[in-house]
Coordinates of C-alpha atoms in Angstrom, one line a residue:
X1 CA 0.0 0.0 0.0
X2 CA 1.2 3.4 -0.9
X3 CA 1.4 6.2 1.4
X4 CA -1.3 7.9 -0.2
X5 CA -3.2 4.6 0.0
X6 CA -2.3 4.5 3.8
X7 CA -3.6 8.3 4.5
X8 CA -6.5 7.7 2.9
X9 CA -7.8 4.8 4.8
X10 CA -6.7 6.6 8.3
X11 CA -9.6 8.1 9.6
X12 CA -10.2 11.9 9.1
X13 CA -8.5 13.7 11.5
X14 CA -9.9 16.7 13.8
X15 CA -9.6 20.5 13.3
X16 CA -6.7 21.7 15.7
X17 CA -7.3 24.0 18.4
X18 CA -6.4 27.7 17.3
X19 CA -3.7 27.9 20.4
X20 CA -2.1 24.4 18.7
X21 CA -2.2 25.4 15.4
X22 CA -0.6 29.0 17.0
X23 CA 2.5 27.2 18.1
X24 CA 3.0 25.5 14.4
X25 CA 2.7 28.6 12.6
X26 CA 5.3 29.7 14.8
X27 CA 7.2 27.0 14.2
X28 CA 6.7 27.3 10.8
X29 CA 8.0 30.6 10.5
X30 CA 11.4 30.4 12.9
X31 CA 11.8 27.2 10.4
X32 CA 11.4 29.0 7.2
X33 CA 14.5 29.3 5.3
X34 CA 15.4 28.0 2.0
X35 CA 12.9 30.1 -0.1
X36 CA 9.4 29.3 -1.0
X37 CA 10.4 26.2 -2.7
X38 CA 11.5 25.2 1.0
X39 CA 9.0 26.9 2.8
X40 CA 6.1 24.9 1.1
X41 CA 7.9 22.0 1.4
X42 CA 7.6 22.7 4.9
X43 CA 4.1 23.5 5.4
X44 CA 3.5 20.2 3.7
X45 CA 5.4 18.2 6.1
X46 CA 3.8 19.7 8.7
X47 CA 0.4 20.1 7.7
X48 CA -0.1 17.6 5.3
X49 CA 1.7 14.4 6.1
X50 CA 2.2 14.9 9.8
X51 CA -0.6 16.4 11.2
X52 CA -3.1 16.0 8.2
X53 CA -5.1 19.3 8.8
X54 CA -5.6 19.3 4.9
X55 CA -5.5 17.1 2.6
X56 CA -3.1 16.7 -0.5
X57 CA -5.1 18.0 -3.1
X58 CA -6.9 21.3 -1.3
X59 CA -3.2 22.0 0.0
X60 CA -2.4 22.0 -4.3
X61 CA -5.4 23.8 -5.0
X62 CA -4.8 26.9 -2.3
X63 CA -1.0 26.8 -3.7
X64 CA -1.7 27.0 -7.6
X65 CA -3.7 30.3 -6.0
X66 CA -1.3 32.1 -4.1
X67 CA 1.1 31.1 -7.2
X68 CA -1.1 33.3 -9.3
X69 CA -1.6 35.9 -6.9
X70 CA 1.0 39.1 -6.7
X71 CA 3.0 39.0 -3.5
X72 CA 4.9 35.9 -1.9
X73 CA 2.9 32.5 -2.4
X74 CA 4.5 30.6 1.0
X75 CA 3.2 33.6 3.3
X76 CA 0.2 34.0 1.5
X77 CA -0.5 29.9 1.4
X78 CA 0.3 30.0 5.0
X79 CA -2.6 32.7 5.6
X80 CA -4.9 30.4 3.2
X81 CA -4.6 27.5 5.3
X82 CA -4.7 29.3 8.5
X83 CA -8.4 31.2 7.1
X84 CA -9.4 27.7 6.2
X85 CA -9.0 25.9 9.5
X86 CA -9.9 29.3 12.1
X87 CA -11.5 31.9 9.7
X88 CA -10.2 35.2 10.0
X89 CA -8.0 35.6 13.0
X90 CA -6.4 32.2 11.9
X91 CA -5.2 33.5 8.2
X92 CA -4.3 36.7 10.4
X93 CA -1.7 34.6 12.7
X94 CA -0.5 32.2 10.3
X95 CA 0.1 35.2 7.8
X96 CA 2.0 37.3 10.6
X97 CA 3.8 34.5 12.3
X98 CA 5.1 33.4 8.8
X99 CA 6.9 37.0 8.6
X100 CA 8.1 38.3 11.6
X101 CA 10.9 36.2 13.0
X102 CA 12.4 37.3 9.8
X103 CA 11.6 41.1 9.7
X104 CA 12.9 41.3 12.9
X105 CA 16.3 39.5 12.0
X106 CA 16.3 41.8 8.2
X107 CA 15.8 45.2 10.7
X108 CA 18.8 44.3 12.4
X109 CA 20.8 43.2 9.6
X110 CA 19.7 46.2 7.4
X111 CA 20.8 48.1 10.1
X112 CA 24.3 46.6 10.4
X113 CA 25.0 47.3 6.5
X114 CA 24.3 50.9 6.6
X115 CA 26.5 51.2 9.6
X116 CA 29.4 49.3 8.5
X117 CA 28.8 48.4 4.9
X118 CA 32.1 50.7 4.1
X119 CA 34.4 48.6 6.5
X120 CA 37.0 46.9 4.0
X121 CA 36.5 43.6 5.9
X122 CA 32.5 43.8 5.7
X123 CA 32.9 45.3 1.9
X124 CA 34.9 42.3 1.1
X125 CA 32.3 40.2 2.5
X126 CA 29.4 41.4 0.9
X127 CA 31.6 40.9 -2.5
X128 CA 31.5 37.5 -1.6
X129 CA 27.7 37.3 -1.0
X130 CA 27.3 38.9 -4.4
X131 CA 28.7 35.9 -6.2
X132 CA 26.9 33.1 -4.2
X133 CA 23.5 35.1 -5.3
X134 CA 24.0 34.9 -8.5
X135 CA 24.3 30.7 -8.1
X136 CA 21.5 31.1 -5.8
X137 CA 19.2 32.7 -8.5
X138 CA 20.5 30.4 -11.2
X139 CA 20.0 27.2 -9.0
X140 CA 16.4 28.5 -8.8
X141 CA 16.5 29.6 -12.6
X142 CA 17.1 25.5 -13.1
X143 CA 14.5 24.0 -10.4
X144 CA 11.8 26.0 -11.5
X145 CA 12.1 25.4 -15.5
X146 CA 12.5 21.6 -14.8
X147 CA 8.8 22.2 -13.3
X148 CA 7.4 24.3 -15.9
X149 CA 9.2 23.7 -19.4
X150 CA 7.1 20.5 -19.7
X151 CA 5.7 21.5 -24.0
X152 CA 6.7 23.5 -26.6
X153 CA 4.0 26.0 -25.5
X154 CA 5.1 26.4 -22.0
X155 CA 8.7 27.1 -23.2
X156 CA 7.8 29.4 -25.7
X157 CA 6.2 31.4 -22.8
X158 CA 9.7 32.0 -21.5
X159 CA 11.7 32.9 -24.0
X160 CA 9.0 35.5 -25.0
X161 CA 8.9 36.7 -21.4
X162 CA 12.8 36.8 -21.9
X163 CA 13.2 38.8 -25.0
X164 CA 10.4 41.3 -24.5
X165 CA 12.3 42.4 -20.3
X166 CA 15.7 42.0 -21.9
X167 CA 15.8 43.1 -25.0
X168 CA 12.6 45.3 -25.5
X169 CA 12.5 46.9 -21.9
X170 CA 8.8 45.5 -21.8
X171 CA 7.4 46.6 -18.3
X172 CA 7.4 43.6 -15.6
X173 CA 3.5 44.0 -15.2
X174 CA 2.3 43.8 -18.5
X175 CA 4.7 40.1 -19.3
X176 CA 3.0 38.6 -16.3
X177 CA -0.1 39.5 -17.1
X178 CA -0.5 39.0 -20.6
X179 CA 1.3 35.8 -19.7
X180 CA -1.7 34.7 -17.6
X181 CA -4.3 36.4 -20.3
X182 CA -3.1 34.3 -23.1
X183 CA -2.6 30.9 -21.2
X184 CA -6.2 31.7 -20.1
X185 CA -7.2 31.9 -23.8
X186 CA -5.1 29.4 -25.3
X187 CA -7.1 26.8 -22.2
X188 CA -10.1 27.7 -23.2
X189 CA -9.4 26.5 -27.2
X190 CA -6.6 23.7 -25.8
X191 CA -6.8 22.4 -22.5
X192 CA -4.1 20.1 -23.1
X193 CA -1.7 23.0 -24.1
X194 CA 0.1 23.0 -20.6
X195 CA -0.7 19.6 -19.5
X196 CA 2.1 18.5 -16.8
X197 CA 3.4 22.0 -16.1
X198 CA 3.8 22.5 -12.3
X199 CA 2.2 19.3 -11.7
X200 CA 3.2 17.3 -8.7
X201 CA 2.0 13.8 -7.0
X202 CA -1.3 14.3 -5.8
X203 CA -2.4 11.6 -3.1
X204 CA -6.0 11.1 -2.2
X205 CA -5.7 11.9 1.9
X206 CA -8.3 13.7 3.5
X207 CA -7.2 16.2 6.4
X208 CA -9.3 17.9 8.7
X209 CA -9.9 21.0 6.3
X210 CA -11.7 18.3 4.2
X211 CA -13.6 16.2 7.1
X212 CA -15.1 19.9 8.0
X213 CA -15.8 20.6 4.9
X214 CA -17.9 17.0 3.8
X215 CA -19.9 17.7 7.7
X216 CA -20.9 21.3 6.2
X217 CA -18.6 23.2 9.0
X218 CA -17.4 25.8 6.6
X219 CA -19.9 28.3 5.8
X220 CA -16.9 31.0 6.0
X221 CA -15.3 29.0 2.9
X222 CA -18.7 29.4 0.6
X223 CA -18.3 33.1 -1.5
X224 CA -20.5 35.6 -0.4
X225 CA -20.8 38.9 -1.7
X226 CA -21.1 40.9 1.4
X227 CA -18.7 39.5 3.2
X228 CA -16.3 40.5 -0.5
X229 CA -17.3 43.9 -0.2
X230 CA -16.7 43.7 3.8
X231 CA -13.3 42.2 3.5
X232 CA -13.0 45.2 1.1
X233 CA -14.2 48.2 3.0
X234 CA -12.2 46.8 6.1
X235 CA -8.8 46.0 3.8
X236 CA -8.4 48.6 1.6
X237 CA -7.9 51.2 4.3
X238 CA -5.6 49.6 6.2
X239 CA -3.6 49.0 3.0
X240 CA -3.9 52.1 1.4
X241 CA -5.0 54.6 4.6
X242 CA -1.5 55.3 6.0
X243 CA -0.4 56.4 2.5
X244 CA -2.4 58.8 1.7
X245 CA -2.1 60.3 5.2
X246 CA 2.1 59.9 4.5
X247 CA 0.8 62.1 0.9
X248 CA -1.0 64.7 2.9
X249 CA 1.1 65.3 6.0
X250 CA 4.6 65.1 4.3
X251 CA 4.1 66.0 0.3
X252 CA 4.5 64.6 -3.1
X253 CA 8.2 64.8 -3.1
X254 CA 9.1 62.8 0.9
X255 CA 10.5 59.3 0.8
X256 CA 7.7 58.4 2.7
X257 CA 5.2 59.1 0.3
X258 CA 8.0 57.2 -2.7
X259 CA 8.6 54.3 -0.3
X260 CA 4.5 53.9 0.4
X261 CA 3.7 54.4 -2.9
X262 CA 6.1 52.3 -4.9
X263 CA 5.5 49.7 -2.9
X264 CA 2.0 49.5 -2.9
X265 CA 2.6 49.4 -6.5
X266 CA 5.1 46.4 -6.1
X267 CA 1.9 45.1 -4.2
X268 CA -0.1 44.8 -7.5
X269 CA 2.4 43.3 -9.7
X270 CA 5.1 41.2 -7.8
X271 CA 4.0 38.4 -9.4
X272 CA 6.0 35.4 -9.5
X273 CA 8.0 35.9 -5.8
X274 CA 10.8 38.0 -4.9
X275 CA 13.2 35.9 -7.9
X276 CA 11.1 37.0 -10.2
X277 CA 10.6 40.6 -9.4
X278 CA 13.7 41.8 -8.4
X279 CA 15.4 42.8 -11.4
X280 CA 12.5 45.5 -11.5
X281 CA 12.6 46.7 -7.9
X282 CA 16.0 47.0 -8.6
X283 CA 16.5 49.1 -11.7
X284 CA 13.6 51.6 -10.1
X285 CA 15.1 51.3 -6.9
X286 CA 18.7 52.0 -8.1
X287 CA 17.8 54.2 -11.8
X288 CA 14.8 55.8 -10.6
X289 CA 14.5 56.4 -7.0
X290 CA 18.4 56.3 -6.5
X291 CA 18.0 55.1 -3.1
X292 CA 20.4 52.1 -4.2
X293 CA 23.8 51.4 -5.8
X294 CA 23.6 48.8 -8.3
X295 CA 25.3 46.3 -6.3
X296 CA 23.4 46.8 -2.9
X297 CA 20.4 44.9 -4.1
X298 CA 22.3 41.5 -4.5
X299 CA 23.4 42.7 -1.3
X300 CA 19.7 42.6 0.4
X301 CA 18.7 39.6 -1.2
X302 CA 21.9 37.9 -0.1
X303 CA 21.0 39.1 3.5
X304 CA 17.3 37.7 2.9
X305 CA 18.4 34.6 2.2
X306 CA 20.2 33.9 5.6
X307 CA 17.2 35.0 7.1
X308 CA 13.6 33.0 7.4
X309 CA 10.5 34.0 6.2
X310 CA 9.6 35.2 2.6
X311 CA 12.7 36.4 0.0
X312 CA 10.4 39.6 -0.5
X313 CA 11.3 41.2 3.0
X314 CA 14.5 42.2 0.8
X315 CA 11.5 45.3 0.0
X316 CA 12.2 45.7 3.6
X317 CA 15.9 46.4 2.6
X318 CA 15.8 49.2 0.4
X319 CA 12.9 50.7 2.4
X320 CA 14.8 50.9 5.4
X321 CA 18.0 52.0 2.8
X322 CA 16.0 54.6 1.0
X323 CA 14.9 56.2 4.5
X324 CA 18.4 55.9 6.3
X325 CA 19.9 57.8 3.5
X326 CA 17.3 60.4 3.2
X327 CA 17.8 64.1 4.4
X328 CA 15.8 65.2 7.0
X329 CA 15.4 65.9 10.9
X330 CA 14.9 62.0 11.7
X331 CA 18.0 60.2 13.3
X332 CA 19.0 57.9 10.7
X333 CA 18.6 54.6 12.6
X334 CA 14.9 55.4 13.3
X335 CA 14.2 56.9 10.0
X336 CA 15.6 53.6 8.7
X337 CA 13.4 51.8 11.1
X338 CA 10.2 53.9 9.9
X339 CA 11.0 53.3 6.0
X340 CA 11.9 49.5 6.6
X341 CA 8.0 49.1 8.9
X342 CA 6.6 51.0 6.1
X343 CA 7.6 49.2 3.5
X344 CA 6.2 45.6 5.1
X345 CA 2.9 47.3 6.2
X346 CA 2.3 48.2 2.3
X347 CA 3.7 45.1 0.9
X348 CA 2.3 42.4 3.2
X349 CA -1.4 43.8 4.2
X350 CA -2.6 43.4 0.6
X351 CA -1.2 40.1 0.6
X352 CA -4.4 39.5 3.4
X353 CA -6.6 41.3 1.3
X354 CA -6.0 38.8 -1.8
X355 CA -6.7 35.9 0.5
X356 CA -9.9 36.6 2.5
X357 CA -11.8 38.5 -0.5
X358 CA -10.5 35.6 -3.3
X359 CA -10.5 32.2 -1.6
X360 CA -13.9 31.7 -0.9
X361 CA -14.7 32.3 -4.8
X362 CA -11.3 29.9 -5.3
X363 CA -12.9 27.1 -3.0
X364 CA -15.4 27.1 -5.3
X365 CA -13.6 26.7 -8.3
X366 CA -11.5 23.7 -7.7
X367 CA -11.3 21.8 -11.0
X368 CA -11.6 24.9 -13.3
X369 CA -9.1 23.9 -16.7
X370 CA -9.1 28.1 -17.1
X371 CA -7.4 29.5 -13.9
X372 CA -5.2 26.3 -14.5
X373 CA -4.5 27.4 -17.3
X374 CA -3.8 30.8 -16.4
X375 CA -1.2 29.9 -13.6
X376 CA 0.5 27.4 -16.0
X377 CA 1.0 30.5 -18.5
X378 CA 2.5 32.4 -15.8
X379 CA 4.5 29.7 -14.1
X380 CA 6.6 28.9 -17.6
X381 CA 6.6 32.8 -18.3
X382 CA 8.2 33.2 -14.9
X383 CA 11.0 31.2 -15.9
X384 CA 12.0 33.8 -18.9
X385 CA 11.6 36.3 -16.3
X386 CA 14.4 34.7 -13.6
X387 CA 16.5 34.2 -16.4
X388 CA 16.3 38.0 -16.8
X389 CA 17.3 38.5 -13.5
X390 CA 20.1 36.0 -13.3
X391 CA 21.6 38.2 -16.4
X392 CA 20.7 41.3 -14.8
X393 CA 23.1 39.8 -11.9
X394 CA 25.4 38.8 -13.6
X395 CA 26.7 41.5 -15.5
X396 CA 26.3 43.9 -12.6
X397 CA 28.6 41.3 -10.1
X398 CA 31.2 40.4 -13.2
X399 CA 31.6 43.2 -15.1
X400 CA 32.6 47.0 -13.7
X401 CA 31.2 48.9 -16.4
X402 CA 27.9 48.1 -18.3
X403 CA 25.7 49.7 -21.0
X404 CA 22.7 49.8 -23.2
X405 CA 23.2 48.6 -27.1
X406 CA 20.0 50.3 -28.7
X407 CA 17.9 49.1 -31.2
X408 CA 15.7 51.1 -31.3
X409 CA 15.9 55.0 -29.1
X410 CA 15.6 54.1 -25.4
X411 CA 15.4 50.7 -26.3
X412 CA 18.1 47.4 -26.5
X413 CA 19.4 44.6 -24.2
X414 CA 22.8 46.0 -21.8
X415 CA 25.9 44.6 -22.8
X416 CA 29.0 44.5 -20.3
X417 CA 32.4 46.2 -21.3
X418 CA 34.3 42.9 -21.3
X419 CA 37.9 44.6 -20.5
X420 CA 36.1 45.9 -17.2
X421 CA 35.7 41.9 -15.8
X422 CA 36.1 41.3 -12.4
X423 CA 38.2 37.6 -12.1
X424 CA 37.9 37.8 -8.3
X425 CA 33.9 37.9 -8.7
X426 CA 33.6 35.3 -11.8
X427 CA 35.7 32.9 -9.7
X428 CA 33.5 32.7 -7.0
X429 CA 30.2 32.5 -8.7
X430 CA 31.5 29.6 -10.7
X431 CA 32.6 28.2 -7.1
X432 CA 29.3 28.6 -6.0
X433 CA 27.6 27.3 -8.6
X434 CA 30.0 24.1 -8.4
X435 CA 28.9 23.5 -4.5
X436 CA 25.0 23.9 -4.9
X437 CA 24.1 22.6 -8.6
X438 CA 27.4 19.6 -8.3
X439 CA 28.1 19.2 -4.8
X440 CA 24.3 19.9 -3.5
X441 CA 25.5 22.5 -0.8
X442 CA 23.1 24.0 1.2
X443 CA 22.3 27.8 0.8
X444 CA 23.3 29.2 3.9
X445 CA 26.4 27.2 3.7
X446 CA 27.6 28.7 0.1
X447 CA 26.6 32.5 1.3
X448 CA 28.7 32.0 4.1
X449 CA 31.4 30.2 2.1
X450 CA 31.1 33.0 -0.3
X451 CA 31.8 35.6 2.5
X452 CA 34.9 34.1 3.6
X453 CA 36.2 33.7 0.1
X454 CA 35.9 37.6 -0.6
X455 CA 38.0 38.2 2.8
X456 CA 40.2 35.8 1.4
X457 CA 40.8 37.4 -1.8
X458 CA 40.9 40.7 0.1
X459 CA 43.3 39.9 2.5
X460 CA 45.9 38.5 -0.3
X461 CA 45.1 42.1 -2.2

């Protein structure tokens, strides 16, 4: 009998208590490193084979979801499941607990860098981290297309969603979406089109979630339209409220109003996860905004990956950056403080909004080939878009000097002045690549290997 088999003929399990499933969320999120790829893997060892609150397939179903949704998909999946088992104030501490042990670790270590980033021995360091990111974004470059590339379809996705960011400067938005608007449309004419992309195993065990459901215990799970436009009038100003109040108290112009505003943006269109979106925070953050040198942002991501929680609290990062270097009457550390706060309040309560106005609706479409069809569009498009950032990386860790070949005005792919390439930097990335993709090494392990190999190369001059 398979393990599946064996679930299945266990009887259904009971609905936790909300103060035990408290102390697993917690766990959860002390526990979280790795990424999402991790962090799911996680929550399904915890929830789904050794506790069996929910069963395999509604645990796939709320994940294909969240993967669709802007925003990261472990935090928000997290908040799904807690909704599920303990309605509102349980989606509200899975959510939370899911991000805080690692805001509060990114504070201080945001902190740390703008005090001491221009040590030699802590520059050289973060030279180091700079290089194992780059193998950590192409590592996830690799796992992620081995998922989605399954068809000709699904791969043409990518390389579209590759050429149009790369070459043709295409805005971030308007690739996922029209990624997801097409796969919708090519499903409805095709349902086979993307058959097998981000499929997995999908046993037939019931959890708890799905016991209360067949007993007709989750009226909070059937969609409602009052309780949408509810979730709505309570959500939206929370979300958007302390923005507008930053636009009328301090002006157009204040990083306050920036950081709140381009992040709530961010909100809307992070689809993907933190991979996939950070070559665009980053060229607004560094081109536009100029709270950031080019560099810095491998520099946040590298810190957010030593840290648990969600990849997208490097936002937190350049908030708490853009507000530490700011003018103004503030003492840096608390200004920095402020920005960094800021910046998770507007990127994190909109992730509860998508959850308890969608997933009612989303319970009830289980089984629909369309909004399959949809997330299998994005999930293959995604892959185009990491491979952006991995280049993006790249040539901004390997090369000193780096410029825009047009082909059109304003328009072209950037190309690295060769003569300006940095040996120190190329020899560690393809060290760091050798230990993760040969050698299997474990993340934490190759950023700290990493960081001992630039004071290495530092210290011999």
């Amino acid at each position: 009998m398979s393990a599946a088999e064996e679930r299945a003929a266990m009887p259904s399990p009971a609905l936790p208590g909300f103060a035990e499933a408290l102390l697993v969320w917690a766990k959860i999120g002390l526990l979280g490193f790795g990424g999402p790829a991790g962090q799911i893997a996680l929550m399904h060892r915890e929830l789904v084979e050794k506790r069996r609150w929910i069963g395999e397939r509604r645990f796939l179903h709320a994940l294909n979801y969240c993967m669709l949704l802007p925003g990261p998909e472990a935090q928000q999946l997290a908040t799904y499941v807690g909704w599920l088992m303990h309605r509102t104030a349980g989606g509200l501490a899975a959510g939370l607990l899911f991000v805080l042990p690692g805001a509060l670790v990114m504070l201080g270590l945001s902190a740390l860098y703008a005090l001491y980033r221009q040590a030699p021995l802590v520059d050289a360091a973060f030279f180091g981290i700079k290089a194992a990111v780059l193998a950590i974004v192409v590592e996830a470059l690799l796992r992620i297309a081995r998922r989605a590339l399954k068809g000709r379809i699904a791969v043409a996705f990518a390389v579209a969603a590759f050429v149009a960011l790369y070459v043709f400067q295409v805005p971030f938005p308007i690739v996922v979406l029209g990624a997801g608007a097409l796969g919708m449309a090519i499903g409805r004419y095709d349902p086979t089109a993307f058959a097998g992309v981000g499929k997995q195993a999908a046993g037939d065990g019931e959890g708890a979630v799905d016991a209360a459901f067949a007993r007709g215990e989750m009226a909070h799970a059937t969609p409602s339209l009052r309780r949408a436009l509810k979730v709505l009038a309570i959500w939206l100003p929370l979300w958007l409220g302390p923005v507008a109040l930053l636009l009328a108290a301090t002006g157009p112009d204040s990083v306050w109003t920036g950081i709140g505003g381009f992040f709530s943006g961010m909100a809307v269109v992070t689809f993907g996860g933190a991979y996939a979106v950070l070559a665009y925070v980053a060229q607004a953050a560094v081109e536009n905004w100029q709270w950031l040198a080019p560099g810095e942002m491998a520099d946040g991501l590298g810190l957010a990956e030593t840290t648990p929680g969600p990849l997208i609290l490097v936002l937190q990062f350049v908030g708490f950056l853009a507000a530490f270097r700011a003018p103004g009457t503030l003492d840096p550390l608390l200004a920095g403080t402020l920005g960094a706060a800021l910046t998770l309040w507007v990127t994190f309560a909109p992730c509860f909004l998508w959850i308890f106005l969608g997933a009612p609706f989303v319970e009830a479409l289980r089984g629909n080939r369309l909004l399959a069809s949809a997330l299998a569009a994005i999930t293959a498009a995604v892959v185009g878009v990491i491979l952006n950032l991995a280049l993006w990386f790249a040539l901004h860790v390997m090369f000193g000097e780096v410029r825009q070949f047009e082909i059109l005005p304003g328009i072209g792919p950037d190309i690295p002045d060769l003569q300006t390439l940095d040996w120190r930097a190329l020899l560690l990335a393809a060290a760091a690549m050798l230990a993760m993709l040969r050698f299997g090494t474990g993340m934490v392990v190759t950023l700290l290997g990493c960081a001992l190999g630039g004071l290495g190369l530092r210290l011999l001059g």
